[in-house]
């Protein structure tokens, strides 16, 4: 029997030839789409990446799950991904094997989720077969119900498949680490942190500020993978050699303060939606004889923290103070420590400075909000934003998971834009002189006006 609806396929329906011809036709069509997307990526890389990961990729992913032994037919797609799509997206030459492996990892493991269609095909098919086995049995038995036991079996199979994928990804990460430089390894660890990849996996929605132009997208990838951004000066305005490590901390231009204030203001704005009495930079009460045992405690009059809020953790009048710190994980003071130790160190510094005074004088609690400039956050900040997302979800009548994802994306984009500003922002007016036809010397101008 030949397929009446597909006379061009020729071979009898369901035979190996039929399947191969059908898949080859699909691959030809997707190859054309992929080439077009590669051309778009040269001017709109963020939109092209979203179209790939949320659209085109899902097409051959579905075919892989439902059609056995077709992996060899996907080679044409992998060739275009490697030679055209990734170079257009990253502005880098075609990747070698280890770089290709890195880009193929899930975003939460530091990759970009651009999986190799050849190697993923058979794995996807066997995983799908395991998950769908109970449904196949029901269909063969001609059942029209969906018993609870079947749901449990499917859920267990799905969990096992997800666990297997995690283990495979972890194994690939360990293998890749051996072939990467120390800088790339550190960048990969930072990119694997929770929240550090939300800018990459979010849809580029302009309304939320989630859309990056081509330069920003390339800089974001350079920061993520430890590459040197393109077209940067040799020296910073302060005289130091211009490196990402330096400019993320350089105070010239005030960018670290802008980065800190951005996180503070975003957090305070979200808090005003769900809490009472939100204040930015509230003054602490002056000490009038209280003795703070900790030598590192801040004891000065006029001390202030970043945010104060009522009703966050407990009762309506229970006050919580927060202080934001965004540290540079590439700075010499942090470079030698593991990421978790960096977070602990900065959290403890904040707590040693303020916690005792807040507990004993203000009768309030303290939550340090510590971030890495690359998008990750410390343990207490994670707990805080989960609480905030839970309150926002209840207020807006949205799901907790989608609200938390949105909050993390907002924070990730704020930190990313701040980091890009540190690289691209003007630190001096030298070379940016504003030529005005208006008189700048107001005294002389006024005199001239009187004379005339
Ligand atoms: Zn500098």
Coordinates of C-alpha atoms and ligand atoms in Angstrom, one line a residue:
X1 CA 0.0 0.0 0.0
X2 CA 1.3 3.5 -0.8
X3 CA 0.4 6.6 1.0
X4 CA -2.4 8.2 -1.0
X5 CA -1.9 11.6 0.7
X6 CA 1.9 11.6 0.1
X7 CA 2.4 10.3 -3.5
X8 CA 5.9 11.9 -3.6
X9 CA 7.1 9.5 -0.9
X10 CA 6.6 6.5 -3.2
X11 CA 7.6 3.8 -0.7
X12 CA 4.8 1.7 1.1
X13 CA 3.5 3.3 4.2
X14 CA 5.3 2.4 7.4
X15 CA 8.3 0.8 5.7
X16 CA 11.9 1.9 6.5
X17 CA 12.2 3.6 3.1
X18 CA 9.0 5.5 3.7
X19 CA 10.2 6.7 7.1
X20 CA 13.6 7.7 5.8
X21 CA 12.2 9.6 2.9
X22 CA 9.7 11.3 5.1
X23 CA 12.3 12.4 7.6
X24 CA 14.8 13.4 4.9
X25 CA 12.1 15.7 3.4
X26 CA 11.5 17.2 6.8
X27 CA 15.2 17.7 7.4
X28 CA 15.6 19.5 4.0
X29 CA 12.8 21.8 5.0
X30 CA 14.2 22.5 8.5
X31 CA 17.7 23.0 7.0
X32 CA 16.3 25.9 4.9
X33 CA 14.6 27.3 8.0
X34 CA 17.8 27.0 10.0
X35 CA 19.8 28.8 7.3
X36 CA 17.3 31.6 7.3
X37 CA 17.5 31.8 11.1
X38 CA 21.3 31.9 10.9
X39 CA 21.0 34.9 8.6
X40 CA 18.6 36.6 11.0
X41 CA 20.9 35.9 13.9
X42 CA 23.6 38.2 12.5
X43 CA 21.3 41.2 13.2
X44 CA 18.9 39.9 15.8
X45 CA 20.7 37.1 17.7
X46 CA 18.4 37.2 20.7
X47 CA 15.2 36.8 18.7
X48 CA 16.9 34.2 16.5
X49 CA 18.0 32.2 19.6
X50 CA 14.5 32.4 21.1
X51 CA 12.9 31.3 17.7
X52 CA 15.3 28.3 17.6
X53 CA 15.0 27.1 21.2
X54 CA 11.2 27.8 21.6
X55 CA 10.2 26.9 18.1
X56 CA 12.4 25.2 15.4
X57 CA 14.2 22.9 17.8
X58 CA 10.9 21.5 19.1
X59 CA 10.1 20.3 15.6
X60 CA 12.9 17.7 15.3
X61 CA 12.7 17.0 19.0
X62 CA 9.1 15.8 18.5
X63 CA 10.1 13.7 15.4
X64 CA 13.0 12.2 17.4
X65 CA 10.6 11.1 20.2
X66 CA 8.2 9.5 17.8
X67 CA 10.4 7.9 15.1
X68 CA 13.0 5.2 15.7
X69 CA 16.5 5.0 14.2
X70 CA 16.6 8.4 12.3
X71 CA 19.6 9.9 14.1
X72 CA 21.9 9.6 11.0
X73 CA 19.4 11.7 8.9
X74 CA 19.8 14.7 11.2
X75 CA 23.5 15.2 10.3
X76 CA 22.6 18.0 7.9
X77 CA 21.0 20.0 10.7
X78 CA 24.0 19.5 13.0
X79 CA 26.3 20.7 10.2
X80 CA 24.3 24.0 9.8
X81 CA 24.0 24.5 13.5
X82 CA 27.8 24.1 13.9
X83 CA 29.0 26.0 10.8
X84 CA 26.4 28.7 10.5
X85 CA 23.9 29.1 13.4
X86 CA 26.3 29.1 16.4
X87 CA 28.9 31.5 14.7
X88 CA 26.1 33.9 13.7
X89 CA 24.7 33.8 17.2
X90 CA 27.9 34.2 19.1
X91 CA 30.1 36.2 16.7
X92 CA 32.8 33.5 17.2
X93 CA 34.3 31.0 14.8
X94 CA 32.6 27.6 14.4
X95 CA 33.0 25.8 17.7
X96 CA 35.5 22.9 18.3
X97 CA 34.2 19.7 19.9
X98 CA 34.5 20.9 23.5
X99 CA 32.8 24.2 22.8
X100 CA 30.1 22.4 20.8
X101 CA 29.6 20.1 23.8
X102 CA 29.3 23.2 26.1
X103 CA 26.7 24.9 24.0
X104 CA 24.7 21.6 23.9
X105 CA 24.4 21.5 27.7
X106 CA 21.2 22.7 29.3
X107 CA 21.3 26.4 30.3
X108 CA 21.2 25.4 34.0
X109 CA 24.5 23.5 33.5
X110 CA 26.1 26.5 31.9
X111 CA 25.2 25.6 28.3
X112 CA 22.8 27.2 25.8
X113 CA 20.5 24.2 25.3
X114 CA 21.5 23.8 21.6
X115 CA 21.5 20.0 21.6
X116 CA 23.1 18.0 18.9
X117 CA 20.1 16.5 16.9
X118 CA 22.2 13.5 15.9
X119 CA 23.2 12.4 19.4
X120 CA 19.9 13.3 21.0
X121 CA 17.6 11.4 18.6
X122 CA 17.9 7.9 19.9
X123 CA 17.9 9.0 23.6
X124 CA 14.7 11.0 23.0
X125 CA 13.0 8.0 21.4
X126 CA 13.9 5.5 24.1
X127 CA 12.9 8.1 26.8
X128 CA 9.6 8.7 25.1
X129 CA 8.9 5.0 24.7
X130 CA 9.4 4.4 28.5
X131 CA 7.1 7.3 29.5
X132 CA 4.4 6.3 27.0
X133 CA 4.5 2.5 27.6
X134 CA 1.5 2.6 30.0
X135 CA -0.5 4.6 27.5
X136 CA 0.3 2.1 24.7
X137 CA -1.0 -0.7 26.9
X138 CA -4.2 1.1 27.5
X139 CA -4.7 1.7 23.8
X140 CA -4.0 -1.9 23.0
X141 CA -6.6 -3.0 25.6
X142 CA -9.0 -0.5 24.0
X143 CA -9.6 1.2 27.3
X144 CA -11.1 4.7 27.3
X145 CA -10.3 5.6 30.9
X146 CA -7.0 6.7 32.5
X147 CA -6.5 4.8 35.8
X148 CA -4.6 6.4 38.7
X149 CA -2.0 3.5 38.6
X150 CA -1.2 4.4 35.1
X151 CA -0.6 8.1 36.1
X152 CA 1.8 6.9 38.9
X153 CA 3.7 4.6 36.5
X154 CA 4.1 7.5 34.0
X155 CA 5.2 9.9 36.6
X156 CA 7.8 7.5 37.9
X157 CA 9.1 6.8 34.4
X158 CA 9.3 10.6 33.7
X159 CA 11.2 11.2 36.9
X160 CA 13.6 8.4 36.1
X161 CA 14.2 9.9 32.6
X162 CA 14.8 13.4 34.1
X163 CA 17.2 11.9 36.6
X164 CA 19.1 10.1 33.8
X165 CA 19.3 13.4 31.8
X166 CA 20.7 15.2 34.8
X167 CA 23.3 12.5 35.4
X168 CA 24.3 12.6 31.7
X169 CA 24.6 16.4 31.8
X170 CA 26.6 16.2 35.0
X171 CA 28.9 13.6 33.4
X172 CA 29.3 15.8 30.3
X173 CA 30.1 18.8 32.5
X174 CA 32.9 16.9 34.4
X175 CA 34.3 15.7 31.0
X176 CA 34.3 19.3 29.6
X177 CA 35.9 20.9 32.7
X178 CA 39.1 19.0 31.9
X179 CA 39.4 20.6 28.5
X180 CA 38.5 24.2 29.5
X181 CA 40.8 26.9 30.7
X182 CA 40.6 28.1 34.4
X183 CA 38.8 31.3 33.2
X184 CA 36.2 29.3 31.2
X185 CA 35.8 26.8 34.0
X186 CA 35.0 29.6 36.5
X187 CA 32.6 31.3 34.0
X188 CA 30.9 27.9 33.5
X189 CA 30.4 27.5 37.2
X190 CA 29.0 31.0 37.5
X191 CA 26.7 30.4 34.6
X192 CA 25.4 27.2 36.2
X193 CA 24.1 29.1 39.3
X194 CA 20.4 29.3 39.8
X195 CA 19.0 32.5 38.2
X196 CA 22.2 33.1 36.2
X197 CA 20.6 31.7 33.0
X198 CA 17.1 33.2 33.2
X199 CA 18.0 36.0 30.8
X200 CA 18.9 33.3 28.2
X201 CA 15.9 31.1 28.6
X202 CA 13.3 33.9 28.9
X203 CA 11.3 34.9 25.8
X204 CA 12.6 38.3 24.5
X205 CA 9.5 40.3 25.6
X206 CA 10.1 44.0 25.2
X207 CA 7.3 45.0 27.6
X208 CA 9.3 43.4 30.5
X209 CA 12.7 44.7 29.3
X210 CA 13.7 41.1 28.4
X211 CA 14.9 42.0 24.8
X212 CA 18.6 42.5 24.1
X213 CA 20.0 44.2 21.0
X214 CA 22.8 42.4 19.1
X215 CA 25.7 44.1 20.9
X216 CA 24.2 43.4 24.3
X217 CA 23.5 39.8 23.4
X218 CA 27.1 39.2 22.3
X219 CA 28.4 40.9 25.4
X220 CA 26.1 38.8 27.6
X221 CA 27.5 35.6 25.9
X222 CA 31.1 36.9 26.4
X223 CA 30.4 37.4 30.1
X224 CA 28.8 34.0 30.3
X225 CA 31.6 32.1 28.7
X226 CA 34.6 34.2 29.8
X227 CA 35.4 35.5 26.3
X228 CA 36.9 39.0 25.8
X229 CA 34.1 41.3 24.5
X230 CA 34.7 42.8 21.1
X231 CA 35.9 46.3 20.4
X232 CA 37.0 47.2 23.9
X233 CA 39.7 49.8 24.7
X234 CA 43.2 48.8 25.9
X235 CA 43.0 50.8 29.1
X236 CA 40.2 51.9 31.5
X237 CA 39.8 55.6 32.2
X238 CA 41.4 54.9 35.6
X239 CA 44.6 53.8 33.9
X240 CA 44.3 50.0 34.5
X241 CA 44.3 47.5 31.7
X242 CA 40.7 47.1 30.4
X243 CA 39.5 43.6 31.4
X244 CA 36.1 42.3 32.4
X245 CA 37.5 41.5 35.8
X246 CA 38.6 45.1 36.3
X247 CA 35.6 47.0 34.8
X248 CA 33.0 45.0 36.9
X249 CA 34.6 46.6 40.0
X250 CA 36.0 49.9 38.7
X251 CA 34.3 52.8 40.6
X252 CA 35.1 55.3 37.8
X253 CA 31.7 56.3 36.3
X254 CA 29.7 55.1 39.3
X255 CA 28.6 51.9 37.6
X256 CA 28.9 49.6 40.7
X257 CA 26.6 52.1 42.6
X258 CA 24.1 52.2 39.7
X259 CA 24.1 48.3 39.7
X260 CA 23.5 48.2 43.5
X261 CA 20.7 50.9 43.3
X262 CA 19.0 49.0 40.4
X263 CA 18.6 45.9 42.5
X264 CA 17.6 47.9 45.6
X265 CA 14.9 49.9 43.7
X266 CA 13.5 46.8 41.8
X267 CA 13.2 44.9 45.1
X268 CA 11.6 47.8 46.9
X269 CA 9.1 48.3 44.0
X270 CA 8.1 44.7 44.1
X271 CA 7.7 44.8 47.9
X272 CA 5.4 47.8 47.8
X273 CA 2.9 45.6 46.0
X274 CA 2.6 43.1 48.8
X275 CA 3.9 44.8 52.0
X276 CA 3.3 47.9 54.1
X277 CA 5.6 50.7 55.0
X278 CA 8.4 50.1 52.5
X279 CA 11.2 52.6 52.8
X280 CA 14.4 53.0 50.8
X281 CA 17.5 53.9 52.8
X282 CA 15.8 54.3 56.2
X283 CA 17.9 55.8 59.0
X284 CA 18.6 53.6 62.0
X285 CA 18.0 55.0 65.5
X286 CA 21.2 56.5 67.0
X287 CA 22.8 54.6 69.8
X288 CA 22.2 56.1 73.2
X289 CA 24.3 54.0 75.5
X290 CA 23.6 50.6 74.0
X291 CA 26.7 48.4 73.9
X292 CA 27.2 46.3 70.8
X293 CA 29.6 43.5 71.6
X294 CA 30.6 42.8 68.1
X295 CA 33.7 44.8 67.1
X296 CA 32.6 44.8 63.5
X297 CA 29.1 46.2 64.2
X298 CA 28.3 49.6 62.7
X299 CA 27.9 52.0 65.6
X300 CA 27.8 55.3 63.9
X301 CA 24.9 57.8 64.0
X302 CA 23.2 58.2 60.7
X303 CA 23.8 54.6 59.7
X304 CA 21.2 53.4 57.1
X305 CA 20.3 50.2 55.3
X306 CA 18.9 49.8 51.8
X307 CA 15.3 48.7 52.4
X308 CA 13.0 48.4 55.4
X309 CA 9.6 46.7 55.2
X310 CA 6.8 45.6 57.5
X311 CA 5.0 42.3 57.4
X312 CA 7.4 40.3 55.2
X313 CA 8.2 37.3 57.5
X314 CA 5.7 37.6 60.3
X315 CA 3.2 40.0 61.9
X316 CA 2.0 43.2 60.3
X317 CA 4.3 45.3 62.5
X318 CA 7.3 43.1 62.3
X319 CA 10.0 45.1 60.6
X320 CA 12.7 43.6 58.4
X321 CA 15.7 45.4 57.1
X322 CA 17.6 44.4 53.9
X323 CA 20.9 45.4 52.6
X324 CA 22.1 44.7 49.0
X325 CA 25.5 43.8 47.9
X326 CA 26.6 42.9 44.4
X327 CA 30.1 41.5 44.3
X328 CA 32.5 40.8 41.4
X329 CA 33.3 37.1 41.4
X330 CA 36.3 37.7 39.2
X331 CA 37.9 40.2 41.6
X332 CA 41.2 39.2 43.1
X333 CA 39.6 39.0 46.6
X334 CA 37.0 36.5 45.4
X335 CA 38.8 34.7 42.6
X336 CA 40.6 32.2 44.8
X337 CA 37.4 31.1 46.6
X338 CA 34.6 28.8 45.5
X339 CA 31.4 30.5 44.6
X340 CA 29.6 29.2 47.7
X341 CA 32.4 30.5 50.0
X342 CA 32.2 33.9 48.3
X343 CA 28.5 34.1 49.1
X344 CA 29.0 33.0 52.7
X345 CA 31.8 35.5 53.2
X346 CA 29.8 38.5 51.9
X347 CA 26.6 37.4 53.8
X348 CA 28.6 37.1 57.0
X349 CA 30.2 40.5 56.5
X350 CA 26.8 42.2 56.2
X351 CA 25.5 40.3 59.2
X352 CA 28.4 41.1 61.4
X353 CA 28.0 44.8 60.5
X354 CA 24.2 45.2 61.1
X355 CA 22.5 42.1 62.6
X356 CA 23.1 42.7 66.3
X357 CA 22.2 46.4 66.1
X358 CA 18.9 45.6 64.3
X359 CA 18.0 42.8 66.7
X360 CA 18.8 44.7 69.9
X361 CA 18.1 48.4 69.1
X362 CA 15.4 48.2 66.3
X363 CA 13.9 44.9 67.5
X364 CA 13.8 43.9 63.8
X365 CA 15.2 41.2 61.6
X366 CA 17.9 41.5 59.0
X367 CA 18.2 39.8 55.6
X368 CA 21.3 40.4 53.5
X369 CA 20.7 40.3 49.8
X370 CA 23.9 39.2 48.2
X371 CA 24.3 38.8 44.5
X372 CA 27.2 37.9 42.2
X373 CA 27.5 40.4 39.3
X374 CA 27.0 37.4 36.9
X375 CA 23.5 36.7 38.1
X376 CA 23.6 34.2 41.0
X377 CA 22.4 35.0 44.5
X378 CA 23.3 33.8 48.1
X379 CA 21.2 31.5 50.3
X380 CA 19.3 34.1 52.3
X381 CA 18.6 36.2 49.2
X382 CA 17.2 33.0 47.5
X383 CA 14.9 32.4 50.5
X384 CA 13.8 36.1 50.5
X385 CA 12.9 36.2 46.7
X386 CA 11.0 32.9 47.1
X387 CA 8.9 34.5 49.9
X388 CA 8.4 37.6 47.8
X389 CA 7.4 35.6 44.7
X390 CA 4.9 33.6 46.9
X391 CA 3.3 36.8 48.1
X392 CA 3.2 38.3 44.6
X393 CA 1.7 35.1 43.2
X394 CA -1.1 35.2 45.8
X395 CA -1.8 38.9 45.2
X396 CA -1.8 38.6 41.4
X397 CA -3.5 35.2 41.4
X398 CA -0.7 33.7 39.3
X399 CA 1.1 30.4 39.8
X400 CA 4.0 30.5 42.2
X401 CA 6.5 28.9 39.8
X402 CA 5.8 31.3 36.9
X403 CA 6.0 34.3 39.3
X404 CA 9.3 33.1 40.8
X405 CA 10.6 32.6 37.3
X406 CA 9.5 36.2 36.3
X407 CA 11.2 37.7 39.5
X408 CA 14.4 35.8 38.7
X409 CA 14.3 37.0 35.1
X410 CA 13.8 40.6 36.2
X411 CA 16.8 40.3 38.6
X412 CA 18.9 38.5 35.9
X413 CA 18.2 41.2 33.3
X414 CA 19.0 44.0 35.8
X415 CA 22.3 42.4 36.7
X416 CA 23.1 41.7 33.1
X417 CA 22.4 45.2 31.9
X418 CA 24.4 46.6 34.8
X419 CA 27.4 44.4 33.9
X420 CA 27.1 45.4 30.2
X421 CA 27.1 49.1 31.3
X422 CA 30.3 48.4 33.3
X423 CA 31.9 47.3 30.0
X424 CA 30.3 49.8 27.5
X425 CA 29.5 52.8 29.7
X426 CA 31.3 56.1 29.4
X427 CA 33.6 56.6 32.4
X428 CA 34.7 60.1 31.3
X429 CA 33.5 63.0 29.3
X430 CA 36.9 63.0 27.5
X431 CA 36.2 62.2 23.9
X432 CA 32.5 62.9 24.3
X433 CA 32.6 66.7 24.3
X434 CA 29.2 68.2 23.7
X435 CA 29.4 71.0 21.1
X436 CA 26.8 73.6 21.7
X437 CA 26.1 76.8 19.8
X438 CA 24.7 78.3 22.9
X439 CA 26.9 80.6 25.1
X440 CA 28.4 78.6 28.0
X441 CA 30.1 81.5 29.7
X442 CA 26.9 83.0 31.2
X443 CA 28.6 86.0 32.8
X444 CA 30.1 87.2 29.5
X445 CA 26.9 86.3 27.7
X446 CA 24.9 88.4 30.1
X447 CA 27.3 91.3 29.7
X448 CA 27.1 91.1 25.9
X449 CA 23.3 91.2 26.1
X450 CA 23.4 94.3 28.3
X451 CA 25.8 96.1 25.8
X452 CA 23.6 95.3 22.9
Ligands
LIG1 ZN1 39.0 51.4 35.8

